[in-house]
Amino acid sequence: MKFKRGDPIEVVDMGPGFMGSFYDGNIISRVGKETYIMIFRTLLEADQSGLLREFVKDDKIRPKPADVLVSGFDLGEKVDVFANGVWWVGRIIRKIGETEYLVHFDSTNQDIIYPFTDTCVHQDWDAANEVWVYSCN
């Protein structure tokens, strides 16, 4: 998929402790055949001088999915949780009260409580067809 300046994207992080997490950002420019310069929306430069800019290979980039409005989640449903400036894939294991969920993260083997407002429907990017598909829980 080709991206242009300003396109909202997500970048996958497969590093230790961040396996399967996604960072929000925007394309600044394309450099070369398979590389882009992007700017993160939530990560700062090491010296805290501004938002982090980085060279990223196109196989680590996907477009930002459209929001899917829901009023709640079912037990076992796959969700994305926004925590510490990063989107993490998890699974609902319990509803707590009216507005919170206990979410299990396979990547870290942790169960953590999150408010509904920090969660969204998980979608998978089908790169071959360049479309978002709802996760088959």
XYZ file of C-alpha atoms in Angstrom:
137
model
C 0.000 0.000 0.000
C 1.261 3.470 -0.829
C 0.981 6.232 1.749
C 1.164 9.977 1.255
C 2.120 12.917 3.467
C -0.253 13.331 6.396
C -1.842 9.873 6.175
C -2.765 8.571 9.653
C -1.042 5.240 10.255
C -0.198 2.660 12.871
C 3.268 1.155 13.258
C 3.755 -2.313 14.718
C 6.372 -2.847 17.415
C 7.711 -6.379 17.701
C 10.449 -5.544 20.229
C 10.785 -7.277 23.606
C 7.877 -6.327 25.866
C 6.009 -4.615 23.022
C 5.155 -7.621 20.822
C 2.027 -6.865 18.829
C 1.573 -3.276 19.980
C 0.742 -0.437 17.587
C 1.724 3.228 17.732
C -0.309 6.036 16.139
C 1.459 8.366 13.771
C 1.393 10.207 10.459
C 3.425 9.910 7.287
C 5.855 12.771 6.669
C 7.361 11.511 3.397
C 8.467 8.500 1.421
C 12.187 7.820 1.097
C 13.193 5.039 -1.231
C 11.080 2.158 -2.417
C 10.016 0.636 0.916
C 10.717 3.266 3.586
C 8.821 6.225 5.020
C 9.606 8.961 7.496
C 6.821 9.172 10.033
C 6.028 11.144 13.157
C 4.556 9.465 16.224
C 1.565 11.031 17.976
C 2.501 9.884 21.478
C 6.272 9.268 21.552
C 8.797 12.038 22.189
C 12.405 12.476 21.069
C 14.934 11.303 23.663
C 15.661 14.931 24.616
C 11.895 15.660 24.922
C 12.228 18.386 22.241
C 9.236 17.234 20.225
C 7.396 14.284 18.766
C 9.611 11.404 17.639
C 10.291 11.075 13.901
C 11.576 7.800 12.557
C 12.365 5.871 9.380
C 9.964 2.916 9.095
C 9.815 0.071 6.569
C 6.464 -0.244 4.812
C 5.909 -3.807 6.115
C 5.620 -2.348 9.651
C 2.963 0.225 8.645
C -0.781 -0.081 8.242
C -3.446 2.610 7.790
C -5.287 3.726 10.906
C -8.623 1.881 11.107
C -11.921 3.730 11.173
C -13.662 3.916 14.548
C -16.397 1.338 15.100
C -19.050 2.534 17.523
C -20.228 -0.028 20.068
C -21.997 0.196 23.403
C -20.068 -2.634 25.068
C -18.126 -5.852 24.609
C -18.889 -9.548 25.058
C -16.802 -11.952 27.115
C -14.050 -13.427 24.963
C -14.215 -10.569 22.456
C -10.911 -9.381 21.007
C -10.332 -5.664 21.623
C -7.642 -3.022 21.262
C -6.750 -1.116 24.434
C -5.011 2.270 24.455
C -2.528 2.258 27.331
C 0.705 4.187 27.846
C 0.454 5.786 24.414
C 0.207 2.441 22.602
C -2.570 0.215 21.233
C -2.424 -3.337 22.639
C -4.434 -6.372 21.495
C -6.302 -8.116 24.294
C -9.371 -10.196 25.065
C -12.287 -9.353 27.376
C -12.402 -11.830 30.259
C -14.812 -10.055 32.634
C -17.074 -7.033 32.821
C -16.625 -4.995 35.993
C -19.484 -2.691 36.867
C -21.058 -0.673 34.078
C -18.004 0.859 32.428
C -14.901 -1.288 33.024
C -13.514 -4.530 31.645
C -10.853 -6.978 32.755
C -8.687 -7.561 29.687
C -6.182 -10.391 29.194
C -3.081 -9.719 27.095
C -1.451 -12.814 25.595
C 1.697 -10.828 24.754
C 2.467 -10.172 28.426
C 0.225 -12.785 30.105
C -1.372 -10.010 32.194
C -4.959 -9.260 33.198
C -5.635 -5.526 33.630
C -8.803 -3.479 34.233
C -9.559 -0.742 31.676
C -12.449 1.674 31.240
C -14.663 1.229 28.185
C -13.387 4.592 26.882
C -9.845 3.145 26.446
C -11.007 0.171 24.381
C -12.171 -0.345 20.824
C -13.229 -3.145 18.499
C -10.224 -5.097 17.228
C -9.822 -5.143 13.464
C -7.246 -7.013 11.381
C -5.546 -5.438 8.373
C -5.803 -7.581 5.231
C -2.774 -6.221 3.353
C -3.411 -8.333 0.244
C -6.839 -6.742 -0.297
C -6.044 -3.472 1.516
C -9.138 -3.636 3.738
C -9.902 -3.821 7.446
C -11.809 -6.902 8.624
C -13.450 -7.452 11.967
C -11.654 -9.939 14.118
C -13.119 -13.430 14.226
C -13.099 -14.056 17.942
